[in-house]
């Protein structure tokens, strides 16, 4: 069992390297504009590996204008040293499949839909997603044997697979039209400076697909609505994790330096016990 800290930029890298972690990854699932440039990533990966930690990068879901550059950057890094590369769309996975020194991981944005029913019973919005055997088989065609998921997700046990669980946070959605950029009235690439400024909100309406219009959330469902946090074009719910199991990922954006150190200290005893 390992503990990894995830950064979206390299600003807190030296802080994290002083903490009891096994791996550090850089990047996020949502937008290519936020990923550090190739030279910055190269220096960061070198710094991580030189002290004996596993280095990783997280490639966002690629659109037509960004896919080729993301793949080229990952290939260049993997040629220098072994690298864990988290992919968040199948096109990027296909472009990197079979690359020497490149361990591919299915990222959080590749999660399946959340189960739901069509009855009148109120449903909690954080009902865990369920991964199916057929989905894992499809990922194996790209050479993927590792999966990222939220702590409560249901993942079938499969020989040769590992699951990395994101603790204390549940990712809910990624928007192609960025709410943070609109909120700050910024355009690419200037909007990247606002991505790590969180916006707190709670859902009051939902889109009724059957009728094609927006409607207020019914009174019966309102107690189940959870506070949401927006970073860039991603929406999260903070959901304290009691037991995550598997390998663990901690997103540093949700912690101050002191809180991050405290959380890692709390996790380490359970990690050590589970590894015996």
PDB file of C-alpha atoms in Angstrom:
ATOM      1  CA  UNK A   1       0.000   0.000   0.000  1.00  0.00           C
ATOM      2  CA  UNK A   2       1.306   3.443  -0.943  1.00  0.00           C
ATOM      3  CA  UNK A   3       0.418   7.063  -0.272  1.00  0.00           C
ATOM      4  CA  UNK A   4       0.652   9.575  -3.109  1.00  0.00           C
ATOM      5  CA  UNK A   5       0.189  13.346  -2.972  1.00  0.00           C
ATOM      6  CA  UNK A   6      -1.198  15.022  -6.080  1.00  0.00           C
ATOM      7  CA  UNK A   7      -0.276  18.570  -7.068  1.00  0.00           C
ATOM      8  CA  UNK A   8      -1.722  20.652  -9.887  1.00  0.00           C
ATOM      9  CA  UNK A   9       1.337  22.901 -10.062  1.00  0.00           C
ATOM     10  CA  UNK A  10       4.902  22.629  -8.812  1.00  0.00           C
ATOM     11  CA  UNK A  11       4.540  25.462  -6.278  1.00  0.00           C
ATOM     12  CA  UNK A  12       4.256  23.127  -3.257  1.00  0.00           C
ATOM     13  CA  UNK A  13       6.642  20.453  -4.479  1.00  0.00           C
ATOM     14  CA  UNK A  14       9.429  21.056  -1.948  1.00  0.00           C
ATOM     15  CA  UNK A  15       6.879  21.090   0.888  1.00  0.00           C
ATOM     16  CA  UNK A  16       5.473  17.721  -0.196  1.00  0.00           C
ATOM     17  CA  UNK A  17       8.893  16.135  -0.693  1.00  0.00           C
ATOM     18  CA  UNK A  18       9.580  16.646   3.018  1.00  0.00           C
ATOM     19  CA  UNK A  19       6.485  14.628   3.986  1.00  0.00           C
ATOM     20  CA  UNK A  20       6.162  10.833   4.481  1.00  0.00           C
ATOM     21  CA  UNK A  21       4.891   9.969   0.997  1.00  0.00           C
ATOM     22  CA  UNK A  22       5.725   7.237  -1.507  1.00  0.00           C
ATOM     23  CA  UNK A  23       4.858   9.094  -4.696  1.00  0.00           C
ATOM     24  CA  UNK A  24       4.109  12.556  -6.047  1.00  0.00           C
ATOM     25  CA  UNK A  25       2.087  13.242  -9.168  1.00  0.00           C
ATOM     26  CA  UNK A  26       1.542  16.533 -10.966  1.00  0.00           C
ATOM     27  CA  UNK A  27      -1.527  17.453 -12.982  1.00  0.00           C
ATOM     28  CA  UNK A  28      -5.302  17.180 -12.937  1.00  0.00           C
ATOM     29  CA  UNK A  29      -8.123  15.696 -14.980  1.00  0.00           C
ATOM     30  CA  UNK A  30      -9.847  18.736 -16.363  1.00  0.00           C
ATOM     31  CA  UNK A  31      -7.915  21.157 -18.571  1.00  0.00           C
ATOM     32  CA  UNK A  32      -4.671  21.112 -20.547  1.00  0.00           C
ATOM     33  CA  UNK A  33      -4.115  24.824 -19.931  1.00  0.00           C
ATOM     34  CA  UNK A  34      -3.427  24.102 -16.258  1.00  0.00           C
ATOM     35  CA  UNK A  35      -0.702  21.498 -16.834  1.00  0.00           C
ATOM     36  CA  UNK A  36       2.797  22.919 -16.211  1.00  0.00           C
ATOM     37  CA  UNK A  37       4.926  23.361 -19.328  1.00  0.00           C
ATOM     38  CA  UNK A  38       7.260  20.590 -20.464  1.00  0.00           C
ATOM     39  CA  UNK A  39      10.451  22.060 -18.982  1.00  0.00           C
ATOM     40  CA  UNK A  40       8.811  22.651 -15.592  1.00  0.00           C
ATOM     41  CA  UNK A  41       7.463  19.102 -15.569  1.00  0.00           C
ATOM     42  CA  UNK A  42      10.884  17.723 -16.518  1.00  0.00           C
ATOM     43  CA  UNK A  43      12.580  19.482 -13.606  1.00  0.00           C
ATOM     44  CA  UNK A  44       9.848  18.420 -11.178  1.00  0.00           C
ATOM     45  CA  UNK A  45       9.957  14.767 -12.243  1.00  0.00           C
ATOM     46  CA  UNK A  46      13.742  14.806 -11.897  1.00  0.00           C
ATOM     47  CA  UNK A  47      13.480  16.269  -8.404  1.00  0.00           C
ATOM     48  CA  UNK A  48      10.953  13.639  -7.323  1.00  0.00           C
ATOM     49  CA  UNK A  49      12.911  10.678  -8.662  1.00  0.00           C
ATOM     50  CA  UNK A  50      16.296  11.845  -7.362  1.00  0.00           C
ATOM     51  CA  UNK A  51      15.124  11.436  -3.771  1.00  0.00           C
ATOM     52  CA  UNK A  52      13.739   7.975  -4.462  1.00  0.00           C
ATOM     53  CA  UNK A  53      10.008   8.636  -4.842  1.00  0.00           C
ATOM     54  CA  UNK A  54       7.785   7.468  -7.682  1.00  0.00           C
ATOM     55  CA  UNK A  55       6.983  10.312 -10.072  1.00  0.00           C
ATOM     56  CA  UNK A  56       3.778  10.671 -12.010  1.00  0.00           C
ATOM     57  CA  UNK A  57       1.978  13.094 -14.274  1.00  0.00           C
ATOM     58  CA  UNK A  58      -1.762  13.400 -14.748  1.00  0.00           C
ATOM     59  CA  UNK A  59      -2.848  14.170 -18.294  1.00  0.00           C
ATOM     60  CA  UNK A  60      -6.222  15.914 -18.561  1.00  0.00           C
ATOM     61  CA  UNK A  61      -8.983  14.726 -20.853  1.00  0.00           C
ATOM     62  CA  UNK A  62      -7.624  15.688 -24.281  1.00  0.00           C
ATOM     63  CA  UNK A  63      -9.530  17.707 -26.839  1.00  0.00           C
ATOM     64  CA  UNK A  64      -8.530  17.837 -30.504  1.00  0.00           C
ATOM     65  CA  UNK A  65      -6.263  20.847 -30.072  1.00  0.00           C
ATOM     66  CA  UNK A  66      -4.316  19.426 -27.130  1.00  0.00           C
ATOM     67  CA  UNK A  67      -4.046  15.650 -27.566  1.00  0.00           C
ATOM     68  CA  UNK A  68      -0.898  15.544 -29.705  1.00  0.00           C
ATOM     69  CA  UNK A  69       1.027  17.898 -27.413  1.00  0.00           C
ATOM     70  CA  UNK A  70       0.037  15.985 -24.279  1.00  0.00           C
ATOM     71  CA  UNK A  71       1.197  12.702 -25.789  1.00  0.00           C
ATOM     72  CA  UNK A  72       4.490  14.221 -26.975  1.00  0.00           C
ATOM     73  CA  UNK A  73       5.195  15.679 -23.525  1.00  0.00           C
ATOM     74  CA  UNK A  74       4.500  12.347 -21.820  1.00  0.00           C
ATOM     75  CA  UNK A  75       6.679  10.442 -24.274  1.00  0.00           C
ATOM     76  CA  UNK A  76       9.582  12.839 -23.759  1.00  0.00           C
ATOM     77  CA  UNK A  77       9.365  12.462 -19.969  1.00  0.00           C
ATOM     78  CA  UNK A  78       9.062   8.670 -20.096  1.00  0.00           C
ATOM     79  CA  UNK A  79      12.240   8.468 -22.179  1.00  0.00           C
ATOM     80  CA  UNK A  80      14.226  10.109 -19.372  1.00  0.00           C
ATOM     81  CA  UNK A  81      13.076   7.900 -16.470  1.00  0.00           C
ATOM     82  CA  UNK A  82      10.278   5.464 -15.543  1.00  0.00           C
ATOM     83  CA  UNK A  83       7.062   7.397 -15.145  1.00  0.00           C
ATOM     84  CA  UNK A  84       3.498   6.780 -14.057  1.00  0.00           C
ATOM     85  CA  UNK A  85       1.116   8.483 -16.497  1.00  0.00           C
ATOM     86  CA  UNK A  86      -2.534   8.880 -15.549  1.00  0.00           C
ATOM     87  CA  UNK A  87      -4.768   9.243 -18.611  1.00  0.00           C
ATOM     88  CA  UNK A  88      -8.299  10.573 -18.590  1.00  0.00           C
ATOM     89  CA  UNK A  89      -9.520   9.687 -22.057  1.00  0.00           C
ATOM     90  CA  UNK A  90      -9.127   6.627 -24.249  1.00  0.00           C
ATOM     91  CA  UNK A  91      -7.526   8.557 -27.112  1.00  0.00           C
ATOM     92  CA  UNK A  92      -4.565   9.508 -24.948  1.00  0.00           C
ATOM     93  CA  UNK A  93      -4.389   5.940 -23.658  1.00  0.00           C
ATOM     94  CA  UNK A  94      -4.208   4.655 -27.234  1.00  0.00           C
ATOM     95  CA  UNK A  95      -1.478   7.156 -28.106  1.00  0.00           C
ATOM     96  CA  UNK A  96       0.696   6.047 -25.182  1.00  0.00           C
ATOM     97  CA  UNK A  97      -0.065   2.315 -25.186  1.00  0.00           C
ATOM     98  CA  UNK A  98       3.076   0.210 -25.276  1.00  0.00           C
ATOM     99  CA  UNK A  99       5.450   3.078 -24.478  1.00  0.00           C
ATOM    100  CA  UNK A 100       8.568   1.822 -22.702  1.00  0.00           C
ATOM    101  CA  UNK A 101       9.023   3.233 -19.210  1.00  0.00           C
ATOM    102  CA  UNK A 102       5.448   4.514 -19.124  1.00  0.00           C
ATOM    103  CA  UNK A 103       3.042   2.912 -16.632  1.00  0.00           C
ATOM    104  CA  UNK A 104      -0.485   3.862 -17.701  1.00  0.00           C
ATOM    105  CA  UNK A 105      -3.230   4.442 -15.145  1.00  0.00           C
ATOM    106  CA  UNK A 106      -6.934   5.046 -15.824  1.00  0.00           C
ATOM    107  CA  UNK A 107      -7.735   8.412 -14.238  1.00  0.00           C
ATOM    108  CA  UNK A 108     -10.651   9.738 -12.241  1.00  0.00           C
ATOM    109  CA  UNK A 109     -12.358  11.311 -15.261  1.00  0.00           C
ATOM    110  CA  UNK A 110     -12.778   7.833 -16.778  1.00  0.00           C
ATOM    111  CA  UNK A 111     -15.170   6.789 -14.017  1.00  0.00           C
ATOM    112  CA  UNK A 112     -18.467   5.183 -15.051  1.00  0.00           C
ATOM    113  CA  UNK A 113     -21.826   6.803 -14.383  1.00  0.00           C
ATOM    114  CA  UNK A 114     -23.336   6.703 -10.924  1.00  0.00           C
ATOM    115  CA  UNK A 115     -26.180   4.197 -10.463  1.00  0.00           C
ATOM    116  CA  UNK A 116     -29.677   5.592 -10.073  1.00  0.00           C
ATOM    117  CA  UNK A 117     -33.303   4.564 -10.174  1.00  0.00           C
ATOM    118  CA  UNK A 118     -36.306   6.214 -11.786  1.00  0.00           C
ATOM    119  CA  UNK A 119     -38.613   5.891  -8.805  1.00  0.00           C
ATOM    120  CA  UNK A 120     -39.793   8.517  -6.384  1.00  0.00           C
ATOM    121  CA  UNK A 121     -37.409   7.565  -3.589  1.00  0.00           C
ATOM    122  CA  UNK A 122     -34.905  10.384  -2.942  1.00  0.00           C
ATOM    123  CA  UNK A 123     -31.394   9.377  -3.949  1.00  0.00           C
ATOM    124  CA  UNK A 124     -28.175  10.620  -2.431  1.00  0.00           C
ATOM    125  CA  UNK A 125     -26.084  12.504  -5.042  1.00  0.00           C
ATOM    126  CA  UNK A 126     -22.871  10.760  -3.990  1.00  0.00           C
ATOM    127  CA  UNK A 127     -24.055   7.222  -4.650  1.00  0.00           C
ATOM    128  CA  UNK A 128     -20.777   5.443  -5.474  1.00  0.00           C
ATOM    129  CA  UNK A 129     -19.984   4.525  -9.087  1.00  0.00           C
ATOM    130  CA  UNK A 130     -19.685   0.873 -10.065  1.00  0.00           C
ATOM    131  CA  UNK A 131     -16.930  -0.400 -12.346  1.00  0.00           C
ATOM    132  CA  UNK A 132     -17.739  -3.503 -14.390  1.00  0.00           C
ATOM    133  CA  UNK A 133     -15.546  -6.377 -15.527  1.00  0.00           C
ATOM    134  CA  UNK A 134     -16.154  -5.500 -19.188  1.00  0.00           C
ATOM    135  CA  UNK A 135     -14.832  -1.983 -18.591  1.00  0.00           C
ATOM    136  CA  UNK A 136     -11.643  -3.287 -17.007  1.00  0.00           C
ATOM    137  CA  UNK A 137     -11.216  -5.687 -19.918  1.00  0.00           C
ATOM    138  CA  UNK A 138     -11.449  -2.744 -22.328  1.00  0.00           C
ATOM    139  CA  UNK A 139      -8.771  -0.846 -20.402  1.00  0.00           C
ATOM    140  CA  UNK A 140      -6.501  -3.877 -20.548  1.00  0.00           C
ATOM    141  CA  UNK A 141      -6.368  -3.560 -24.347  1.00  0.00           C
ATOM    142  CA  UNK A 142      -4.362  -0.359 -23.760  1.00  0.00           C
ATOM    143  CA  UNK A 143      -2.021  -2.077 -21.318  1.00  0.00           C
ATOM    144  CA  UNK A 144      -3.722  -0.487 -18.306  1.00  0.00           C
ATOM    145  CA  UNK A 145      -3.737  -2.494 -15.079  1.00  0.00           C
ATOM    146  CA  UNK A 146      -4.204   0.309 -12.569  1.00  0.00           C
ATOM    147  CA  UNK A 147      -7.274   2.377 -11.831  1.00  0.00           C
ATOM    148  CA  UNK A 148      -7.974   5.590  -9.925  1.00  0.00           C
ATOM    149  CA  UNK A 149     -11.317   5.834  -8.135  1.00  0.00           C
ATOM    150  CA  UNK A 150     -13.019   7.625  -5.293  1.00  0.00           C
ATOM    151  CA  UNK A 151     -12.850   5.921  -1.915  1.00  0.00           C
ATOM    152  CA  UNK A 152     -16.346   4.399  -2.028  1.00  0.00           C
ATOM    153  CA  UNK A 153     -16.364   3.202  -5.652  1.00  0.00           C
ATOM    154  CA  UNK A 154     -17.141  -0.456  -6.267  1.00  0.00           C
ATOM    155  CA  UNK A 155     -14.345  -2.112  -8.261  1.00  0.00           C
ATOM    156  CA  UNK A 156     -14.341  -5.871  -8.959  1.00  0.00           C
ATOM    157  CA  UNK A 157     -11.259  -7.770  -7.879  1.00  0.00           C
ATOM    158  CA  UNK A 158      -9.238  -8.732 -10.928  1.00  0.00           C
ATOM    159  CA  UNK A 159      -5.895 -10.502 -11.032  1.00  0.00           C
ATOM    160  CA  UNK A 160      -2.980  -8.193 -11.738  1.00  0.00           C
ATOM    161  CA  UNK A 161      -4.956  -4.985 -11.053  1.00  0.00           C
ATOM    162  CA  UNK A 162      -4.405  -2.295  -8.440  1.00  0.00           C
ATOM    163  CA  UNK A 163      -6.783   0.449  -7.348  1.00  0.00           C
ATOM    164  CA  UNK A 164      -5.650   3.866  -6.134  1.00  0.00           C
ATOM    165  CA  UNK A 165      -8.293   5.574  -3.988  1.00  0.00           C
ATOM    166  CA  UNK A 166      -8.724   9.348  -3.723  1.00  0.00           C
ATOM    167  CA  UNK A 167      -9.408  10.111  -0.067  1.00  0.00           C
ATOM    168  CA  UNK A 168     -11.611  12.809   1.470  1.00  0.00           C
ATOM    169  CA  UNK A 169     -12.822  14.103  -1.910  1.00  0.00           C
ATOM    170  CA  UNK A 170     -15.416  12.875  -4.417  1.00  0.00           C
ATOM    171  CA  UNK A 171     -15.014  14.135  -8.010  1.00  0.00           C
ATOM    172  CA  UNK A 172     -18.421  14.688  -9.590  1.00  0.00           C
ATOM    173  CA  UNK A 173     -18.007  16.347 -12.997  1.00  0.00           C
ATOM    174  CA  UNK A 174     -15.715  18.156 -15.428  1.00  0.00           C
ATOM    175  CA  UNK A 175     -17.112  20.871 -17.686  1.00  0.00           C
ATOM    176  CA  UNK A 176     -15.831  21.651 -21.161  1.00  0.00           C
ATOM    177  CA  UNK A 177     -17.055  25.231 -20.714  1.00  0.00           C
ATOM    178  CA  UNK A 178     -15.132  26.317 -17.609  1.00  0.00           C
ATOM    179  CA  UNK A 179     -17.219  27.910 -14.819  1.00  0.00           C
ATOM    180  CA  UNK A 180     -14.116  29.354 -13.141  1.00  0.00           C
ATOM    181  CA  UNK A 181     -13.021  31.169 -16.291  1.00  0.00           C
ATOM    182  CA  UNK A 182     -16.512  32.612 -16.691  1.00  0.00           C
ATOM    183  CA  UNK A 183     -16.687  33.588 -13.028  1.00  0.00           C
ATOM    184  CA  UNK A 184     -13.413  35.533 -13.232  1.00  0.00           C
ATOM    185  CA  UNK A 185     -14.092  36.728 -16.813  1.00  0.00           C
ATOM    186  CA  UNK A 186     -10.790  35.299 -18.029  1.00  0.00           C
ATOM    187  CA  UNK A 187      -9.842  33.538 -21.251  1.00  0.00           C
ATOM    188  CA  UNK A 188      -7.078  31.049 -22.137  1.00  0.00           C
ATOM    189  CA  UNK A 189      -4.306  31.064 -21.049  1.00  0.00           C
ATOM    190  CA  UNK A 190      -4.879  33.733 -18.394  1.00  0.00           C
ATOM    191  CA  UNK A 191      -7.598  31.694 -16.696  1.00  0.00           C
ATOM    192  CA  UNK A 192      -5.029  29.129 -15.478  1.00  0.00           C
ATOM    193  CA  UNK A 193      -4.029  31.540 -12.715  1.00  0.00           C
ATOM    194  CA  UNK A 194      -7.521  31.236 -11.200  1.00  0.00           C
ATOM    195  CA  UNK A 195      -7.814  27.426 -11.302  1.00  0.00           C
ATOM    196  CA  UNK A 196      -6.579  26.853  -7.764  1.00  0.00           C
ATOM    197  CA  UNK A 197      -8.911  29.441  -6.248  1.00  0.00           C
ATOM    198  CA  UNK A 198     -11.794  27.347  -5.000  1.00  0.00           C
ATOM    199  CA  UNK A 199     -15.435  28.360  -5.409  1.00  0.00           C
ATOM    200  CA  UNK A 200     -17.914  26.926  -2.907  1.00  0.00           C
ATOM    201  CA  UNK A 201     -21.505  26.283  -3.928  1.00  0.00           C
ATOM    202  CA  UNK A 202     -24.534  24.030  -3.410  1.00  0.00           C
ATOM    203  CA  UNK A 203     -26.948  22.710  -6.033  1.00  0.00           C
ATOM    204  CA  UNK A 204     -30.431  24.285  -6.031  1.00  0.00           C
ATOM    205  CA  UNK A 205     -31.649  23.150  -9.482  1.00  0.00           C
ATOM    206  CA  UNK A 206     -31.154  20.184 -11.775  1.00  0.00           C
ATOM    207  CA  UNK A 207     -31.656  19.505 -15.462  1.00  0.00           C
ATOM    208  CA  UNK A 208     -34.632  17.263 -16.134  1.00  0.00           C
ATOM    209  CA  UNK A 209     -33.495  15.203 -19.103  1.00  0.00           C
ATOM    210  CA  UNK A 210     -36.909  13.700 -19.729  1.00  0.00           C
ATOM    211  CA  UNK A 211     -38.504  17.103 -20.208  1.00  0.00           C
ATOM    212  CA  UNK A 212     -35.531  19.129 -21.408  1.00  0.00           C
ATOM    213  CA  UNK A 213     -35.672  21.943 -18.877  1.00  0.00           C
ATOM    214  CA  UNK A 214     -34.169  23.113 -15.593  1.00  0.00           C
ATOM    215  CA  UNK A 215     -36.217  22.551 -12.464  1.00  0.00           C
ATOM    216  CA  UNK A 216     -35.802  23.219  -8.735  1.00  0.00           C
ATOM    217  CA  UNK A 217     -34.552  20.297  -6.703  1.00  0.00           C
ATOM    218  CA  UNK A 218     -37.598  18.754  -4.964  1.00  0.00           C
ATOM    219  CA  UNK A 219     -38.034  19.494  -1.271  1.00  0.00           C
ATOM    220  CA  UNK A 220     -37.655  15.791  -0.426  1.00  0.00           C
ATOM    221  CA  UNK A 221     -34.207  15.728  -2.086  1.00  0.00           C
ATOM    222  CA  UNK A 222     -32.817  18.929  -0.624  1.00  0.00           C
ATOM    223  CA  UNK A 223     -31.459  17.470   2.644  1.00  0.00           C
ATOM    224  CA  UNK A 224     -29.287  15.154   0.524  1.00  0.00           C
ATOM    225  CA  UNK A 225     -27.595  18.004  -1.361  1.00  0.00           C
ATOM    226  CA  UNK A 226     -23.981  18.343  -0.305  1.00  0.00           C
ATOM    227  CA  UNK A 227     -21.719  21.398  -0.387  1.00  0.00           C
ATOM    228  CA  UNK A 228     -19.674  21.473  -3.580  1.00  0.00           C
ATOM    229  CA  UNK A 229     -16.200  22.824  -4.336  1.00  0.00           C
ATOM    230  CA  UNK A 230     -15.230  24.010  -7.822  1.00  0.00           C
ATOM    231  CA  UNK A 231     -11.602  24.045  -8.950  1.00  0.00           C
ATOM    232  CA  UNK A 232     -11.188  25.165 -12.549  1.00  0.00           C
ATOM    233  CA  UNK A 233     -13.684  23.175 -14.594  1.00  0.00           C
ATOM    234  CA  UNK A 234     -14.047  20.380 -12.008  1.00  0.00           C
ATOM    235  CA  UNK A 235     -16.697  19.951  -9.322  1.00  0.00           C
ATOM    236  CA  UNK A 236     -15.972  18.039  -6.123  1.00  0.00           C
ATOM    237  CA  UNK A 237     -17.674  17.157  -2.875  1.00  0.00           C
ATOM    238  CA  UNK A 238     -15.598  16.913   0.284  1.00  0.00           C
ATOM    239  CA  UNK A 239     -16.381  13.561   1.875  1.00  0.00           C
ATOM    240  CA  UNK A 240     -14.118  12.557   4.801  1.00  0.00           C
ATOM    241  CA  UNK A 241     -12.853   9.032   4.254  1.00  0.00           C
ATOM    242  CA  UNK A 242     -12.880   6.577   7.135  1.00  0.00           C
ATOM    243  CA  UNK A 243     -11.322   3.580   5.378  1.00  0.00           C
ATOM    244  CA  UNK A 244     -10.094   3.806   1.818  1.00  0.00           C
ATOM    245  CA  UNK A 245      -8.084   0.618   1.391  1.00  0.00           C
ATOM    246  CA  UNK A 246      -5.820  -0.070  -1.579  1.00  0.00           C
ATOM    247  CA  UNK A 247      -3.291   2.634  -2.481  1.00  0.00           C
ATOM    248  CA  UNK A 248      -4.166   6.184  -1.481  1.00  0.00           C
ATOM    249  CA  UNK A 249      -4.127   9.539  -3.304  1.00  0.00           C
ATOM    250  CA  UNK A 250      -4.367  12.880  -1.503  1.00  0.00           C
ATOM    251  CA  UNK A 251      -5.168  16.010  -3.518  1.00  0.00           C
ATOM    252  CA  UNK A 252      -3.091  18.763  -1.901  1.00  0.00           C
ATOM    253  CA  UNK A 253      -5.467  21.530  -3.042  1.00  0.00           C
ATOM    254  CA  UNK A 254      -7.890  20.575  -0.288  1.00  0.00           C
ATOM    255  CA  UNK A 255      -5.337  20.968   2.521  1.00  0.00           C
ATOM    256  CA  UNK A 256      -3.253  23.723   3.976  1.00  0.00           C
ATOM    257  CA  UNK A 257       0.396  22.747   4.586  1.00  0.00           C
ATOM    258  CA  UNK A 258      -0.312  21.983   8.246  1.00  0.00           C
ATOM    259  CA  UNK A 259      -3.496  20.054   7.451  1.00  0.00           C
ATOM    260  CA  UNK A 260      -1.720  18.007   4.775  1.00  0.00           C
ATOM    261  CA  UNK A 261       1.055  17.011   7.178  1.00  0.00           C
ATOM    262  CA  UNK A 262      -1.526  16.119   9.824  1.00  0.00           C
ATOM    263  CA  UNK A 263      -3.569  14.002   7.382  1.00  0.00           C
ATOM    264  CA  UNK A 264      -0.513  12.060   6.270  1.00  0.00           C
ATOM    265  CA  UNK A 265       0.462  11.444   9.885  1.00  0.00           C
ATOM    266  CA  UNK A 266      -3.024  10.056  10.538  1.00  0.00           C
ATOM    267  CA  UNK A 267      -2.900   7.798   7.465  1.00  0.00           C
ATOM    268  CA  UNK A 268       0.528   6.324   8.051  1.00  0.00           C
ATOM    269  CA  UNK A 269      -0.336   4.100  11.066  1.00  0.00           C
ATOM    270  CA  UNK A 270      -3.224   2.494   9.164  1.00  0.00           C
ATOM    271  CA  UNK A 271      -1.037   2.056   6.097  1.00  0.00           C
ATOM    272  CA  UNK A 272       1.683   0.352   8.123  1.00  0.00           C
ATOM    273  CA  UNK A 273      -0.802  -1.936   9.862  1.00  0.00           C
ATOM    274  CA  UNK A 274      -2.497  -2.918   6.612  1.00  0.00           C
ATOM    275  CA  UNK A 275       0.848  -3.760   5.026  1.00  0.00           C
ATOM    276  CA  UNK A 276       1.863  -6.310   7.674  1.00  0.00           C
TER     277      UNK A 276
END
